[in-house]
Amino acid sequence: MVLLHVLFEHAAGYALFAVKEVEEIGMLLPQVEESVLSIGKFNGMVSLAAFFPFKSAQGALENMNAISEGVVHADLKLFLETNLPLSGKKKAVLGVSDAKIGAALQEEFSVSIQTGGVVAEIGRGLRLHFHSLVKGLTAQAASKAQLGLGHSYSRAKVKFNVNRVDNMIIQSIALLDQLDKDINTFSMRVREWYGYHFPELIKVVPDNSMYCRLAQLIGNRKELSEESLESLEEVVMDSAKAQAILDASRSSMGMDISPIDLINIERFSDRVVSLAAYRLELQEYLRSKMSQVAPNLAALIGEVVGARLISHAGSLTNLAKYPASTVQILGAEKALFRALKTRGNTPKYGLIFHSTFIGRAAAKNKGRISRYLANKCTIASRIDCFSEVPTSVFGDKLRGQVEERLSFYETGDVPRKNVDVMKEALKEVSSKIQPQVTACERLGGTLNRTSTVENGDADVTSVKKKKKKQAAEEMEVQVEEAPAAENGAEDTPGKKKKKRKAEVQAEAAAADNGVEETDTPAKKKKKRKTETMDVEPAEEIPETPVSEKKKKKKKKEAAE
């Protein structure tokens, strides 16, 4: 007979339910589905076999993290080993809601696992009536446990974000692109609006931000005079242009404008100027952020293009995982799939087209240099992603390689090999990191001295212990040989040598004991223990030779 058990994971703990009666064929009938909704009928289908409450919120979070990753936690393993009937006439089948944790449980316990079908419907009923099936658990307590675990689980997932530093770069480059569009649109609106009053200014000053600053400064063109020439020069940075603006204002064909309209134009141009100033600050922030997160990529291809590559890939880690062929056409996906559909020529470059290298290359070499640049970008992104100490040495070296490749296409000069360039970069990095390491060692030198002294003391005491062990063993041999000497037995020359050695080593041991008197009582206790441990095996040595000699002596005396 097959007995089905269903494992249910709740914020309060683990629960194991034994399924009494279930009809797999009629489970999908509407009448049977309604029986799951009523607690009275559902009680006849399942019964609580065991319940393991979590001891703390931290324990609940650890268990839920393990389940979400498909790992069997120690608490879950103990719970199932205790309560699931794994042996006997009745074969146990365990039903779980998640196939991932089901596979891990099957590997751990070698029990048949069931997911979906009946288990899914029973799980639906358990989620609905769990607080009624477990004694002492109220609906309010269950909802509080679910809410607390949900908050802690979400907080842990948000914190555990490997690419959290990249998010700032992605948002900054997106805002930078949006600001460019907005400033361009607003500047065109200022040009059109102020052009009714002073149309000649558009031809003299083509730059958008400068035009907005001049519109804010000039106001009514009739009020311009020789006195305002210096302020115009400060904005335009050119005396000839400032004089041209003054001359154009005197002979302008623009319409007159009311003060209220002029106030609105000035306020709007002030907003555009402030947006342009903020864009410069944001670009500086992006440059500093790129130098911290991806210094090699920024040194190779520029901060803006590097940030666009990271944004398009989703993170620096994703960009590091891409092959060079993908990085080359990153941003030209529509053109690629259109070319594949129409069987035309595939694009040679995507976002890396904005790099200066491709613009400087000849038309026939654009594809070759884009492929080479994508290769170097992949190397730089991987170094940035997986290196512990951020440095731009590799990026500078890679940039030099791209420059050499460009000159090779133009003049034919053979570039250096990649191995040699990387060796130079590694030497530079090691020379830069070494002073930092030495400084840290100097700072920590005083702390390390005490630990080295303690280690030296430990080494000395260990040597002394070894000497003492040897002395104790030889003293035991001497004690065993002493009765034979008293009885007048003739000692062999080997035994005399042993005696002499034992005497010398005993004196050395005595000297060591004199030195060791300064040791702590704890060390003395340890030494006594080692001595007793050494003496015990000596007692087990059989003393048969001594007893045989005694017998021989007795026989000789009796014969005499």
PDB file of C-alpha atoms in Angstrom, residues 427-552:
ATOM      1  CA  LYS A 427      54.864  44.728 -13.747  1.00  0.00           C
ATOM      2  CA  GLU A 428      53.375  48.219 -13.463  1.00  0.00           C
ATOM      3  CA  VAL A 429      50.440  46.964 -11.395  1.00  0.00           C
ATOM      4  CA  SER A 430      52.737  45.044  -9.033  1.00  0.00           C
ATOM      5  CA  SER A 431      54.991  48.097  -8.639  1.00  0.00           C
ATOM      6  CA  LYS A 432      51.961  50.240  -7.758  1.00  0.00           C
ATOM      7  CA  ILE A 433      50.435  47.741  -5.342  1.00  0.00           C
ATOM      8  CA  GLN A 434      53.721  46.882  -3.578  1.00  0.00           C
ATOM      9  CA  PRO A 435      54.139  50.283  -1.782  1.00  0.00           C
ATOM     10  CA  GLN A 436      50.598  49.966  -0.433  1.00  0.00           C
ATOM     11  CA  VAL A 437      51.341  46.458   0.861  1.00  0.00           C
ATOM     12  CA  THR A 438      54.577  47.587   2.524  1.00  0.00           C
ATOM     13  CA  ALA A 439      52.773  50.500   4.190  1.00  0.00           C
ATOM     14  CA  CYS A 440      50.148  48.105   5.547  1.00  0.00           C
ATOM     15  CA  GLU A 441      52.890  45.816   6.801  1.00  0.00           C
ATOM     16  CA  ARG A 442      54.564  48.733   8.580  1.00  0.00           C
ATOM     17  CA  LEU A 443      51.316  49.695  10.250  1.00  0.00           C
ATOM     18  CA  GLY A 444      50.629  46.128  11.316  1.00  0.00           C
ATOM     19  CA  GLY A 445      54.258  45.405  12.237  1.00  0.00           C
ATOM     20  CA  THR A 446      53.886  46.312  15.893  1.00  0.00           C
ATOM     21  CA  LEU A 447      50.822  44.098  16.191  1.00  0.00           C
ATOM     22  CA  ASN A 448      52.547  41.187  14.472  1.00  0.00           C
ATOM     23  CA  ARG A 449      55.631  41.401  16.729  1.00  0.00           C
ATOM     24  CA  THR A 450      53.713  40.252  19.778  1.00  0.00           C
ATOM     25  CA  SER A 451      52.208  37.333  17.884  1.00  0.00           C
ATOM     26  CA  THR A 452      55.633  36.286  16.519  1.00  0.00           C
ATOM     27  CA  VAL A 453      57.147  36.435  20.027  1.00  0.00           C
ATOM     28  CA  GLU A 454      54.327  34.237  21.329  1.00  0.00           C
ATOM     29  CA  ASN A 455      54.862  31.807  18.457  1.00  0.00           C
ATOM     30  CA  GLY A 456      58.602  31.741  19.239  1.00  0.00           C
ATOM     31  CA  ASP A 457      57.863  30.912  22.888  1.00  0.00           C
ATOM     32  CA  ALA A 458      55.555  28.132  21.764  1.00  0.00           C
ATOM     33  CA  ASP A 459      58.286  26.701  19.512  1.00  0.00           C
ATOM     34  CA  VAL A 460      60.837  26.779  22.377  1.00  0.00           C
ATOM     35  CA  THR A 461      58.446  25.025  24.752  1.00  0.00           C
ATOM     36  CA  SER A 462      57.671  22.352  22.153  1.00  0.00           C
ATOM     37  CA  VAL A 463      61.426  21.646  21.716  1.00  0.00           C
ATOM     38  CA  LYS A 464      61.825  21.440  25.492  1.00  0.00           C
ATOM     39  CA  LYS A 465      58.925  18.992  25.715  1.00  0.00           C
ATOM     40  CA  LYS A 466      60.531  16.741  23.098  1.00  0.00           C
ATOM     41  CA  LYS A 467      63.833  16.766  25.022  1.00  0.00           C
ATOM     42  CA  LYS A 468      62.045  15.947  28.248  1.00  0.00           C
ATOM     43  CA  LYS A 469      60.217  12.998  26.616  1.00  0.00           C
ATOM     44  CA  GLN A 470      63.518  11.551  25.414  1.00  0.00           C
ATOM     45  CA  ALA A 471      65.082  12.011  28.865  1.00  0.00           C
ATOM     46  CA  ALA A 472      62.123  10.329  30.578  1.00  0.00           C
ATOM     47  CA  GLU A 473      62.297   7.306  28.250  1.00  0.00           C
ATOM     48  CA  GLU A 474      66.025   6.818  28.870  1.00  0.00           C
ATOM     49  CA  MET A 475      65.575   7.239  32.635  1.00  0.00           C
ATOM     50  CA  GLU A 476      63.045   4.370  32.514  1.00  0.00           C
ATOM     51  CA  VAL A 477      65.598   2.185  30.694  1.00  0.00           C
ATOM     52  CA  GLN A 478      68.158   3.070  33.388  1.00  0.00           C
ATOM     53  CA  VAL A 479      65.675   2.151  36.145  1.00  0.00           C
ATOM     54  CA  GLU A 480      65.095  -1.245  34.540  1.00  0.00           C
ATOM     55  CA  GLU A 481      68.824  -1.962  34.245  1.00  0.00           C
ATOM     56  CA  ALA A 482      69.612  -0.893  37.848  1.00  0.00           C
ATOM     57  CA  PRO A 483      68.557  -4.195  39.566  1.00  0.00           C
ATOM     58  CA  ALA A 484      70.802  -6.207  37.264  1.00  0.00           C
ATOM     59  CA  ALA A 485      73.814  -4.080  38.233  1.00  0.00           C
ATOM     60  CA  GLU A 486      73.073  -4.507  41.967  1.00  0.00           C
ATOM     61  CA  ASN A 487      73.012  -8.308  41.642  1.00  0.00           C
ATOM     62  CA  GLY A 488      76.566  -8.316  40.279  1.00  0.00           C
ATOM     63  CA  ALA A 489      75.668  -9.244  36.690  1.00  0.00           C
ATOM     64  CA  GLU A 490      78.247  -8.516  34.085  1.00  0.00           C
ATOM     65  CA  ASP A 491      77.057  -5.690  31.836  1.00  0.00           C
ATOM     66  CA  THR A 492      77.864  -5.653  28.186  1.00  0.00           C
ATOM     67  CA  PRO A 493      79.698  -2.656  26.647  1.00  0.00           C
ATOM     68  CA  GLY A 494      76.472  -1.613  24.824  1.00  0.00           C
ATOM     69  CA  LYS A 495      74.620  -1.284  28.119  1.00  0.00           C
ATOM     70  CA  LYS A 496      77.430   0.848  29.576  1.00  0.00           C
ATOM     71  CA  LYS A 497      77.152   3.186  26.624  1.00  0.00           C
ATOM     72  CA  LYS A 498      73.402   3.421  27.163  1.00  0.00           C
ATOM     73  CA  LYS A 499      74.016   4.270  30.813  1.00  0.00           C
ATOM     74  CA  ARG A 500      76.418   7.030  29.913  1.00  0.00           C
ATOM     75  CA  LYS A 501      73.992   8.481  27.384  1.00  0.00           C
ATOM     76  CA  ALA A 502      71.167   8.292  29.892  1.00  0.00           C
ATOM     77  CA  GLU A 503      73.277  10.144  32.499  1.00  0.00           C
ATOM     78  CA  VAL A 504      74.212  12.897  30.041  1.00  0.00           C
ATOM     79  CA  GLN A 505      70.616  13.318  28.869  1.00  0.00           C
ATOM     80  CA  ALA A 506      69.346  13.252  32.449  1.00  0.00           C
ATOM     81  CA  GLU A 507      71.674  16.173  33.249  1.00  0.00           C
ATOM     82  CA  ALA A 508      70.372  17.998  30.163  1.00  0.00           C
ATOM     83  CA  ALA A 509      66.816  17.322  31.280  1.00  0.00           C
ATOM     84  CA  ALA A 510      67.649  18.664  34.755  1.00  0.00           C
ATOM     85  CA  ALA A 511      69.051  21.810  33.175  1.00  0.00           C
ATOM     86  CA  ASP A 512      65.910  22.149  31.066  1.00  0.00           C
ATOM     87  CA  ASN A 513      63.797  21.716  34.196  1.00  0.00           C
ATOM     88  CA  GLY A 514      65.747  24.520  35.811  1.00  0.00           C
ATOM     89  CA  VAL A 515      64.968  26.775  32.856  1.00  0.00           C
ATOM     90  CA  GLU A 516      61.337  25.721  32.745  1.00  0.00           C
ATOM     91  CA  GLU A 517      60.679  26.728  36.336  1.00  0.00           C
ATOM     92  CA  THR A 518      59.671  30.148  35.033  1.00  0.00           C
ATOM     93  CA  ASP A 519      56.817  28.643  32.969  1.00  0.00           C
ATOM     94  CA  THR A 520      53.208  29.002  34.003  1.00  0.00           C
ATOM     95  CA  PRO A 521      51.433  26.351  36.168  1.00  0.00           C
ATOM     96  CA  ALA A 522      49.228  25.424  33.209  1.00  0.00           C
ATOM     97  CA  LYS A 523      52.327  24.476  31.160  1.00  0.00           C
ATOM     98  CA  LYS A 524      53.680  22.415  34.093  1.00  0.00           C
ATOM     99  CA  LYS A 525      50.412  20.498  34.293  1.00  0.00           C
ATOM    100  CA  LYS A 526      50.591  19.767  30.560  1.00  0.00           C
ATOM    101  CA  LYS A 527      54.197  18.549  30.974  1.00  0.00           C
ATOM    102  CA  ARG A 528      53.225  16.277  33.870  1.00  0.00           C
ATOM    103  CA  LYS A 529      50.483  14.789  31.719  1.00  0.00           C
ATOM    104  CA  THR A 530      52.944  14.159  28.884  1.00  0.00           C
ATOM    105  CA  GLU A 531      55.385  12.528  31.349  1.00  0.00           C
ATOM    106  CA  THR A 532      52.710  10.194  32.676  1.00  0.00           C
ATOM    107  CA  MET A 533      51.626   9.380  29.129  1.00  0.00           C
ATOM    108  CA  ASP A 534      55.243   8.544  28.275  1.00  0.00           C
ATOM    109  CA  VAL A 535      55.758   6.443  31.404  1.00  0.00           C
ATOM    110  CA  GLU A 536      52.689   4.256  30.796  1.00  0.00           C
ATOM    111  CA  PRO A 537      54.013   2.540  27.658  1.00  0.00           C
ATOM    112  CA  ALA A 538      57.319   1.979  29.460  1.00  0.00           C
ATOM    113  CA  GLU A 539      55.489   0.025  32.168  1.00  0.00           C
ATOM    114  CA  GLU A 540      54.060  -2.293  29.553  1.00  0.00           C
ATOM    115  CA  ILE A 541      57.569  -3.405  28.404  1.00  0.00           C
ATOM    116  CA  PRO A 542      58.099  -7.021  29.507  1.00  0.00           C
ATOM    117  CA  GLU A 543      60.891  -7.580  32.063  1.00  0.00           C
ATOM    118  CA  THR A 544      61.618 -11.179  31.052  1.00  0.00           C
ATOM    119  CA  PRO A 545      65.402 -10.716  30.554  1.00  0.00           C
ATOM    120  CA  VAL A 546      65.925  -9.574  34.162  1.00  0.00           C
ATOM    121  CA  SER A 547      63.917 -12.493  35.623  1.00  0.00           C
ATOM    122  CA  GLU A 548      65.845 -15.044  33.499  1.00  0.00           C
ATOM    123  CA  LYS A 549      69.195 -13.645  34.739  1.00  0.00           C
ATOM    124  CA  LYS A 550      68.045 -13.975  38.354  1.00  0.00           C
ATOM    125  CA  LYS A 551      67.148 -17.623  37.801  1.00  0.00           C
ATOM    126  CA  LYS A 552      70.575 -18.338  36.264  1.00  0.00           C
TER     127      LYS A 552
END
